[in-house]
Short mmCIF file of N, CA and C in Angstrom, two decimals:
data_model
loop_
_atom_site.label_atom_id
_atom_site.label_comp_id
_atom_site.label_asym_id
_atom_site.label_seq_id
_atom_site.Cartn_x
_atom_site.Cartn_y
_atom_site.Cartn_z
N MET A 1 73.89 96.99 122.17
CA MET A 1 74.99 97.43 121.83
C MET A 1 75.74 98.44 123.51
N SER A 2 77.01 97.82 123.96
CA SER A 2 77.18 98.60 124.93
C SER A 2 79.05 99.40 124.17
N GLY A 3 78.94 100.25 125.17
CA GLY A 3 80.12 101.54 124.55
C GLY A 3 81.17 100.65 124.45
N GLU A 4 81.41 99.43 124.74
CA GLU A 4 83.02 99.05 124.39
C GLU A 4 83.05 98.69 123.72
N LEU A 5 84.25 98.52 122.96
CA LEU A 5 84.32 98.14 121.89
C LEU A 5 84.69 96.63 122.13
N GLU A 6 84.52 95.54 121.23
CA GLU A 6 84.70 94.41 121.28
C GLU A 6 85.15 94.16 119.40
N ALA A 7 85.89 92.54 119.85
CA ALA A 7 86.62 92.60 118.07
C ALA A 7 85.45 91.77 117.13
N LEU A 8 85.87 92.29 115.81
CA LEU A 8 84.97 91.58 114.94
C LEU A 8 85.08 90.08 115.11
N PRO A 9 84.03 90.01 114.92
CA PRO A 9 83.40 88.43 115.23
C PRO A 9 84.24 87.60 113.85
N GLU A 10 84.78 86.15 113.89
CA GLU A 10 84.50 85.61 112.13
C GLU A 10 83.32 85.25 111.71
N GLN A 11 82.24 85.07 111.94
CA GLN A 11 80.99 84.94 111.10
C GLN A 11 80.22 85.17 112.26
N LEU A 12 78.65 85.66 111.67
CA LEU A 12 77.86 85.78 111.72
C LEU A 12 76.47 85.17 111.34
N VAL A 13 75.40 84.70 111.51
CA VAL A 13 74.17 84.16 110.67
C VAL A 13 72.65 84.94 110.73
N LEU A 14 72.54 85.54 110.46
CA LEU A 14 71.61 86.80 110.48
C LEU A 14 70.27 85.93 109.87
N GLY A 15 69.47 86.54 110.40
CA GLY A 15 67.47 86.24 109.61
C GLY A 15 67.45 86.73 108.57
N ASP A 16 67.57 88.07 108.45
CA ASP A 16 67.00 89.04 107.67
C ASP A 16 67.43 89.83 106.88
N GLU A 17 67.05 90.87 105.70
CA GLU A 17 67.84 91.72 105.91
C GLU A 17 68.10 92.77 106.94
N ALA A 18 67.08 93.04 107.66
CA ALA A 18 67.27 94.12 108.74
C ALA A 18 68.51 93.72 109.47
N ALA A 19 68.83 92.93 110.18
CA ALA A 19 69.66 92.32 110.74
C ALA A 19 71.03 92.48 109.64
N THR A 20 71.10 92.24 108.55
CA THR A 20 72.15 92.90 107.98
C THR A 20 72.36 94.23 107.57
N GLN A 21 71.59 95.14 108.00
CA GLN A 21 71.33 96.99 108.11
C GLN A 21 72.51 97.01 109.20
N ALA A 22 71.72 96.15 109.77
CA ALA A 22 72.47 96.58 111.42
C ALA A 22 74.05 96.05 111.32
N VAL A 23 73.84 95.15 111.20
CA VAL A 23 75.56 94.84 111.21
C VAL A 23 76.32 96.03 110.08
N GLY A 24 75.81 96.18 108.99
CA GLY A 24 76.25 97.12 108.06
C GLY A 24 76.22 98.44 109.01
N ALA A 25 75.60 98.90 109.45
CA ALA A 25 75.10 99.78 109.92
C ALA A 25 76.52 99.92 111.45
N ARG A 26 76.25 98.97 112.11
CA ARG A 26 77.56 98.96 113.09
C ARG A 26 78.77 99.44 112.42
N LEU A 27 79.63 98.12 111.50
CA LEU A 27 80.55 98.62 110.78
C LEU A 27 80.65 99.82 110.46
N GLY A 28 80.08 100.32 110.07
CA GLY A 28 80.23 102.03 109.64
C GLY A 28 80.66 102.92 110.48
N ARG A 29 79.90 102.86 111.37
CA ARG A 29 80.39 103.55 112.29
C ARG A 29 82.01 103.24 113.51
N ALA A 30 82.20 102.09 113.12
CA ALA A 30 83.51 101.66 113.33
C ALA A 30 84.54 101.67 112.50
N ALA A 31 84.35 101.93 111.28
CA ALA A 31 85.17 102.41 110.37
C ALA A 31 86.11 103.58 110.33
N ARG A 32 87.01 102.99 110.20
CA ARG A 32 88.12 104.91 110.25
C ARG A 32 88.45 105.58 108.58
N PRO A 33 88.65 106.87 108.20
CA PRO A 33 88.42 107.04 107.35
C PRO A 33 89.09 106.63 106.32
N ASP A 34 90.27 105.86 106.85
CA ASP A 34 90.80 105.26 105.08
C ASP A 34 91.37 104.28 104.96
N ASP A 35 89.98 102.80 105.60
CA ASP A 35 89.70 101.92 105.77
C ASP A 35 88.88 101.56 103.95
N VAL A 36 89.33 100.00 104.62
CA VAL A 36 88.92 99.82 102.70
C VAL A 36 88.23 98.44 102.88
N VAL A 37 86.62 98.33 102.36
CA VAL A 37 85.97 97.12 102.89
C VAL A 37 85.66 96.79 101.75
N ALA A 38 85.37 95.41 101.83
CA ALA A 38 85.57 94.33 100.45
C ALA A 38 84.01 93.58 100.98
N LEU A 39 83.05 93.63 99.77
CA LEU A 39 81.90 92.64 99.89
C LEU A 39 82.02 91.53 99.16
N THR A 40 81.94 90.94 99.07
CA THR A 40 82.19 89.29 98.41
C THR A 40 80.88 89.06 99.03
N GLY A 41 80.42 87.73 97.44
CA GLY A 41 79.29 87.11 97.72
C GLY A 41 78.51 87.06 96.64
N PRO A 42 77.41 86.10 97.03
CA PRO A 42 76.85 85.60 95.28
C PRO A 42 75.57 87.54 95.10
N LEU A 43 75.11 87.40 94.16
CA LEU A 43 74.48 88.06 93.73
C LEU A 43 72.83 87.64 94.51
N GLY A 44 72.69 88.87 95.30
CA GLY A 44 71.58 88.91 96.02
C GLY A 44 71.54 88.42 97.61
N ALA A 45 73.25 88.63 98.08
CA ALA A 45 73.63 88.22 99.47
C ALA A 45 73.10 88.99 99.63
N GLY A 46 72.95 90.35 100.05
CA GLY A 46 72.94 91.50 100.60
C GLY A 46 73.94 92.60 100.79
N LYS A 47 74.54 92.68 99.21
CA LYS A 47 76.06 93.50 99.62
C LYS A 47 75.47 94.52 99.26
N SER A 48 74.64 95.32 98.43
CA SER A 48 74.10 96.48 98.44
C SER A 48 73.60 97.18 99.68
N ALA A 49 72.25 95.90 100.22
CA ALA A 49 71.78 96.69 101.75
C ALA A 49 72.70 96.76 102.40
N PHE A 50 74.06 96.18 102.83
CA PHE A 50 75.20 96.79 103.87
C PHE A 50 75.08 97.60 103.58
N ALA A 51 75.77 97.84 101.84
CA ALA A 51 76.65 98.70 101.78
C ALA A 51 75.77 100.14 102.23
N ARG A 52 74.19 100.10 101.97
CA ARG A 52 73.65 101.61 102.24
C ARG A 52 73.39 101.46 103.28
N ALA A 53 73.09 100.93 104.18
CA ALA A 53 73.72 100.63 106.03
C ALA A 53 74.47 101.52 106.38
N PHE A 54 75.63 101.24 106.23
CA PHE A 54 76.98 101.41 106.48
C PHE A 54 77.47 102.70 106.09
N ILE A 55 76.86 103.00 104.61
CA ILE A 55 77.12 104.53 104.42
C ILE A 55 76.27 105.93 104.92
N ARG A 56 74.89 105.18 105.33
CA ARG A 56 73.96 106.36 105.98
C ARG A 56 74.12 105.92 107.93
N ALA A 57 75.32 104.90 108.38
CA ALA A 57 75.27 104.85 109.34
C ALA A 57 76.75 106.48 110.03
N ARG A 58 77.65 106.53 108.37
CA ARG A 58 78.54 106.99 108.76
C ARG A 58 78.07 108.48 108.45
N ALA A 59 77.20 108.82 107.68
CA ALA A 59 75.98 109.64 107.29
C ALA A 59 75.39 110.68 108.32
N GLY A 60 75.00 109.49 109.00
CA GLY A 60 74.66 109.91 110.28
C GLY A 60 73.04 110.22 109.93
N ALA A 61 72.36 110.03 108.80
CA ALA A 61 71.06 110.48 108.28
C ALA A 61 70.91 109.53 107.24
N GLU A 62 69.78 109.43 107.00
CA GLU A 62 68.51 108.52 105.99
C GLU A 62 68.85 109.35 104.30
N ILE A 63 70.47 109.37 104.07
CA ILE A 63 70.63 109.98 102.87
C ILE A 63 70.54 109.10 101.25
N GLU A 64 70.19 109.28 100.86
CA GLU A 64 69.93 108.26 99.07
C GLU A 64 71.32 108.12 98.98
N VAL A 65 70.96 106.39 98.56
CA VAL A 65 72.53 105.91 98.61
C VAL A 65 71.82 105.05 97.60
N PRO A 66 72.41 105.24 96.24
CA PRO A 66 71.75 104.52 94.87
C PRO A 66 73.38 103.76 94.45
N SER A 67 72.74 102.66 93.73
CA SER A 67 73.69 101.77 93.85
C SER A 67 75.02 102.19 92.33
N PRO A 68 75.91 101.87 93.16
CA PRO A 68 76.91 102.35 91.89
C PRO A 68 76.87 101.02 90.42
N THR A 69 75.74 100.36 90.31
CA THR A 69 76.22 99.59 89.30
C THR A 69 76.34 99.67 88.14
N PHE A 70 75.96 100.95 87.45
CA PHE A 70 75.98 101.23 86.40
C PHE A 70 76.52 102.69 86.23
N THR A 71 76.75 103.60 87.34
CA THR A 71 78.27 104.41 87.17
C THR A 71 79.76 103.89 87.50
N LEU A 72 79.58 102.59 88.67
CA LEU A 72 80.67 101.71 88.78
C LEU A 72 81.29 102.85 90.25
N VAL A 73 81.15 104.51 90.32
CA VAL A 73 81.52 105.23 91.85
C VAL A 73 80.49 105.67 92.44
N GLN A 74 79.92 105.96 93.67
CA GLN A 74 79.53 107.02 93.71
C GLN A 74 80.12 107.51 95.28
N THR A 75 80.22 108.74 95.17
CA THR A 75 81.14 109.31 96.14
C THR A 75 80.04 110.00 96.75
N TYR A 76 80.44 110.25 98.85
CA TYR A 76 79.39 110.61 99.64
C TYR A 76 81.14 111.97 100.51
N GLU A 77 80.45 113.00 99.59
CA GLU A 77 81.25 114.15 101.25
C GLU A 77 80.67 114.00 102.08
N LEU A 78 81.16 113.52 103.68
CA LEU A 78 80.73 113.60 104.91
C LEU A 78 81.25 114.40 105.84
N ALA A 79 81.12 114.85 106.85
CA ALA A 79 82.05 115.17 107.98
C ALA A 79 82.68 114.61 108.43
N SER A 80 82.69 113.45 108.01
CA SER A 80 83.48 111.80 108.72
C SER A 80 84.51 111.64 108.19
N GLY A 81 84.39 112.56 106.72
CA GLY A 81 85.69 111.99 105.55
C GLY A 81 84.78 111.63 104.55
N VAL A 82 85.53 111.51 103.49
CA VAL A 82 84.69 110.65 102.10
C VAL A 82 84.85 109.21 101.88
N ILE A 83 83.25 108.87 101.57
CA ILE A 83 83.57 107.32 101.02
C ILE A 83 83.21 107.43 99.77
N TRP A 84 83.97 106.11 99.31
CA TRP A 84 83.52 105.65 97.61
C TRP A 84 82.89 104.85 97.95
N HIS A 85 81.68 104.49 97.24
CA HIS A 85 81.21 103.19 97.11
C HIS A 85 81.07 103.03 95.80
N VAL A 86 82.16 101.56 95.34
CA VAL A 86 82.43 101.15 94.00
C VAL A 86 81.74 99.88 94.02
N ASP A 87 80.98 99.54 92.73
CA ASP A 87 80.46 98.32 92.43
C ASP A 87 81.69 97.93 91.03
N LEU A 88 82.06 96.23 91.08
CA LEU A 88 82.82 96.42 90.04
C LEU A 88 82.43 95.67 88.77
N TYR A 89 81.00 95.23 89.09
CA TYR A 89 81.04 93.77 88.49
C TYR A 89 80.90 93.94 87.27
N ARG A 90 80.74 95.29 86.60
CA ARG A 90 81.01 95.05 85.01
C ARG A 90 82.52 95.77 84.98
N LEU A 91 83.31 95.23 85.77
CA LEU A 91 84.72 95.41 85.23
C LEU A 91 84.93 93.84 84.43
N ALA A 92 86.05 94.15 83.58
CA ALA A 92 86.28 92.72 82.97
C ALA A 92 88.07 92.33 83.06
N ALA A 93 88.61 93.14 83.34
CA ALA A 93 89.84 93.68 83.78
C ALA A 93 90.36 94.34 85.25
N PRO A 94 91.02 94.02 86.12
CA PRO A 94 91.43 95.14 87.01
C PRO A 94 92.20 96.16 86.57
N GLU A 95 93.01 96.28 85.26
CA GLU A 95 93.54 97.66 84.89
C GLU A 95 92.43 98.62 85.00
N GLU A 96 91.18 98.57 84.86
CA GLU A 96 90.10 98.85 83.73
C GLU A 96 89.94 100.28 85.71
N ALA A 97 90.40 99.81 86.96
CA ALA A 97 89.88 100.38 88.02
C ALA A 97 91.01 101.42 88.07
N LEU A 98 91.55 101.39 87.29
CA LEU A 98 93.02 102.25 87.44
C LEU A 98 92.29 103.48 86.74
N GLU A 99 91.33 103.22 86.19
CA GLU A 99 90.86 104.60 85.17
C GLU A 99 90.09 104.96 85.95
N LEU A 100 89.56 104.44 87.25
CA LEU A 100 88.06 105.07 88.04
C LEU A 100 89.23 106.16 89.34
N GLY A 101 90.69 105.92 89.95
CA GLY A 101 91.03 106.62 89.97
C GLY A 101 90.95 106.05 91.48
N LEU A 102 90.81 104.37 91.20
CA LEU A 102 90.77 103.92 93.02
C LEU A 102 92.32 103.97 93.82
N GLU A 103 92.98 104.35 92.95
CA GLU A 103 94.63 103.99 93.92
C GLU A 103 94.29 104.87 94.24
N ASP A 104 93.95 106.13 94.44
CA ASP A 104 94.34 107.59 95.06
C ASP A 104 92.84 107.09 96.05
N ALA A 105 91.84 106.79 96.07
CA ALA A 105 90.76 106.75 96.70
C ALA A 105 91.36 105.68 97.99
N PHE A 106 92.49 104.50 97.72
CA PHE A 106 92.37 103.92 98.33
C PHE A 106 93.39 104.32 100.03
N THR A 107 94.16 105.54 99.78
CA THR A 107 94.86 106.53 100.43
C THR A 107 94.53 108.02 101.29
N ASN A 108 92.74 108.00 100.04
CA ASN A 108 92.60 109.48 100.27
C ASN A 108 90.72 109.31 101.43
N ALA A 109 90.40 107.94 101.24
CA ALA A 109 88.90 107.93 101.40
C ALA A 109 88.41 106.80 101.88
N LEU A 110 87.46 106.37 102.90
CA LEU A 110 87.02 105.20 103.12
C LEU A 110 86.43 104.69 101.95
N CYS A 111 86.51 103.52 101.67
CA CYS A 111 86.41 102.64 100.36
C CYS A 111 85.57 101.65 100.86
N LEU A 112 84.20 101.41 99.99
CA LEU A 112 83.35 100.33 100.49
C LEU A 112 83.17 99.65 98.96
N ILE A 113 83.25 98.50 98.57
CA ILE A 113 84.08 97.67 97.10
C ILE A 113 83.06 96.82 96.93
N GLU A 114 81.73 96.78 96.43
CA GLU A 114 81.82 95.63 95.98
C GLU A 114 82.17 94.80 94.43
N TRP A 115 82.46 93.75 94.69
CA TRP A 115 82.68 92.40 93.87
C TRP A 115 83.88 93.08 93.73
N PRO A 116 84.97 93.03 95.12
CA PRO A 116 86.47 93.27 94.55
C PRO A 116 87.33 92.26 93.81
N GLU A 117 87.29 91.42 94.00
CA GLU A 117 87.78 90.17 93.63
C GLU A 117 88.37 90.56 92.07
N ARG A 118 87.31 91.04 91.08
CA ARG A 118 87.69 91.67 90.06
C ARG A 118 89.59 92.58 90.35
N LEU A 119 89.31 93.09 91.50
CA LEU A 119 90.85 93.85 91.06
C LEU A 119 92.25 92.88 91.21
N GLY A 120 91.49 91.91 91.51
CA GLY A 120 92.82 91.38 91.67
C GLY A 120 94.14 91.44 92.82
N ASP A 121 94.96 91.44 92.40
CA ASP A 121 96.39 91.79 93.28
C ASP A 121 95.75 92.82 93.65
N MET A 122 95.16 94.33 93.34
CA MET A 122 95.12 95.59 93.57
C MET A 122 94.37 95.73 95.00
N LEU A 123 93.75 95.03 95.13
CA LEU A 123 92.98 94.93 96.85
C LEU A 123 94.04 95.14 97.70
N PRO A 124 93.92 96.28 98.90
CA PRO A 124 94.90 96.15 99.76
C PRO A 124 95.52 95.40 100.95
N LEU A 125 95.93 94.85 101.22
CA LEU A 125 95.84 93.82 102.15
C LEU A 125 95.30 94.29 103.54
N ARG A 126 95.53 95.44 103.76
CA ARG A 126 95.00 96.16 105.09
C ARG A 126 92.94 95.86 104.61
N ALA A 127 92.48 95.66 103.15
CA ALA A 127 90.69 95.18 103.61
C ALA A 127 90.28 94.36 104.87
N LEU A 128 89.30 94.93 104.88
CA LEU A 128 88.71 94.05 105.77
C LEU A 128 87.69 93.52 104.72
N THR A 129 87.63 91.92 104.56
CA THR A 129 86.58 91.17 103.46
C THR A 129 85.08 90.28 104.03
N VAL A 130 83.84 90.95 103.85
CA VAL A 130 82.93 90.84 104.68
C VAL A 130 82.32 89.94 103.46
N ARG A 131 82.41 88.53 103.36
CA ARG A 131 81.91 87.40 102.47
C ARG A 131 80.02 87.44 103.07
N LEU A 132 78.94 87.97 102.18
CA LEU A 132 77.75 87.80 102.91
C LEU A 132 77.23 86.48 101.36
N ASP A 133 76.63 85.49 102.30
CA ASP A 133 75.99 84.69 102.02
C ASP A 133 74.81 84.32 102.39
N HIS A 134 74.00 83.40 101.25
CA HIS A 134 72.26 83.11 101.78
C HIS A 134 72.45 81.74 102.41
N ALA A 135 71.93 81.95 103.51
CA ALA A 135 72.09 80.51 104.34
C ALA A 135 69.99 80.63 104.84
N GLY A 136 70.03 79.43 104.72
CA GLY A 136 68.39 79.39 104.32
C GLY A 136 67.49 80.36 104.39
N THR A 137 66.80 81.12 105.38
CA THR A 137 65.89 81.82 105.01
C THR A 137 66.33 83.32 105.11
N GLY A 138 67.60 82.80 105.82
CA GLY A 138 68.66 84.22 106.13
C GLY A 138 70.05 84.62 105.42
N ARG A 139 71.03 85.20 105.81
CA ARG A 139 72.24 85.29 105.75
C ARG A 139 73.17 85.12 106.22
N SER A 140 74.20 84.84 105.85
CA SER A 140 75.44 84.44 106.28
C SER A 140 76.31 85.51 106.33
N LEU A 141 77.50 86.26 107.30
CA LEU A 141 78.70 86.97 106.86
C LEU A 141 79.85 86.37 107.71
N ALA A 142 80.90 86.39 106.68
CA ALA A 142 82.15 86.12 107.53
C ALA A 142 82.87 86.98 107.54
N PHE A 143 83.99 87.46 108.35
CA PHE A 143 84.54 88.56 107.98
C PHE A 143 86.40 87.86 108.36
N HIS A 144 86.75 88.57 106.92
CA HIS A 144 88.45 88.21 107.42
C HIS A 144 89.09 90.09 106.97
N PRO A 145 89.83 90.24 108.36
CA PRO A 145 89.96 91.47 108.80
C PRO A 145 91.76 91.89 107.91
N GLY A 146 92.07 91.37 107.37
CA GLY A 146 93.47 91.46 106.52
C GLY A 146 94.11 92.01 107.47
N THR A 147 95.68 93.47 107.16
CA THR A 147 96.58 93.54 108.13
C THR A 147 95.94 93.87 109.42
N ARG A 148 94.56 94.89 109.58
CA ARG A 148 94.43 95.51 110.24
C ARG A 148 93.26 95.17 111.22
N PRO A 149 93.70 95.10 112.79
CA PRO A 149 92.60 94.28 113.78
C PRO A 149 91.50 95.38 113.84
N TRP A 150 90.31 94.69 113.45
CA TRP A 150 88.98 95.57 113.81
C TRP A 150 88.13 95.43 114.97
N MET A 151 88.00 96.51 115.20
CA MET A 151 86.80 96.27 116.68
C MET A 151 86.08 97.21 116.52
N TRP A 152 84.70 96.51 117.19
CA TRP A 152 83.69 97.14 117.05
C TRP A 152 82.44 97.27 117.80
#
């Protein structure tokens, strides 16, 4: 990886979980404190592995990153700013996200959201959507940058 920034590709094909984690870490280092990253894809496609690598890269350390599947939200107070790691799989309606304080987090924190489709129209237009899918024995990632151009 060179020191120069380059545009985020439209799609990547990755061989294994380690490659998924490497992309998550790279994106984590490139993210800004007020970004929203939306992770979509089927169960087992690598959303949680991607999220853990993203958060650890922001932290600069091998911190514990539990899945927020049952808590819905895990927050991380880091030197680079606050991260909200959100898992909306168990939400039945977008309005339930209001109870989590997610609207405030969109303006005051870096948000990493698993199952963002549960938000409906509440997902900010600037959100980067990362679609993870199974691809043979590996994974594929497709990037949709929203209204903000991403460089990494």
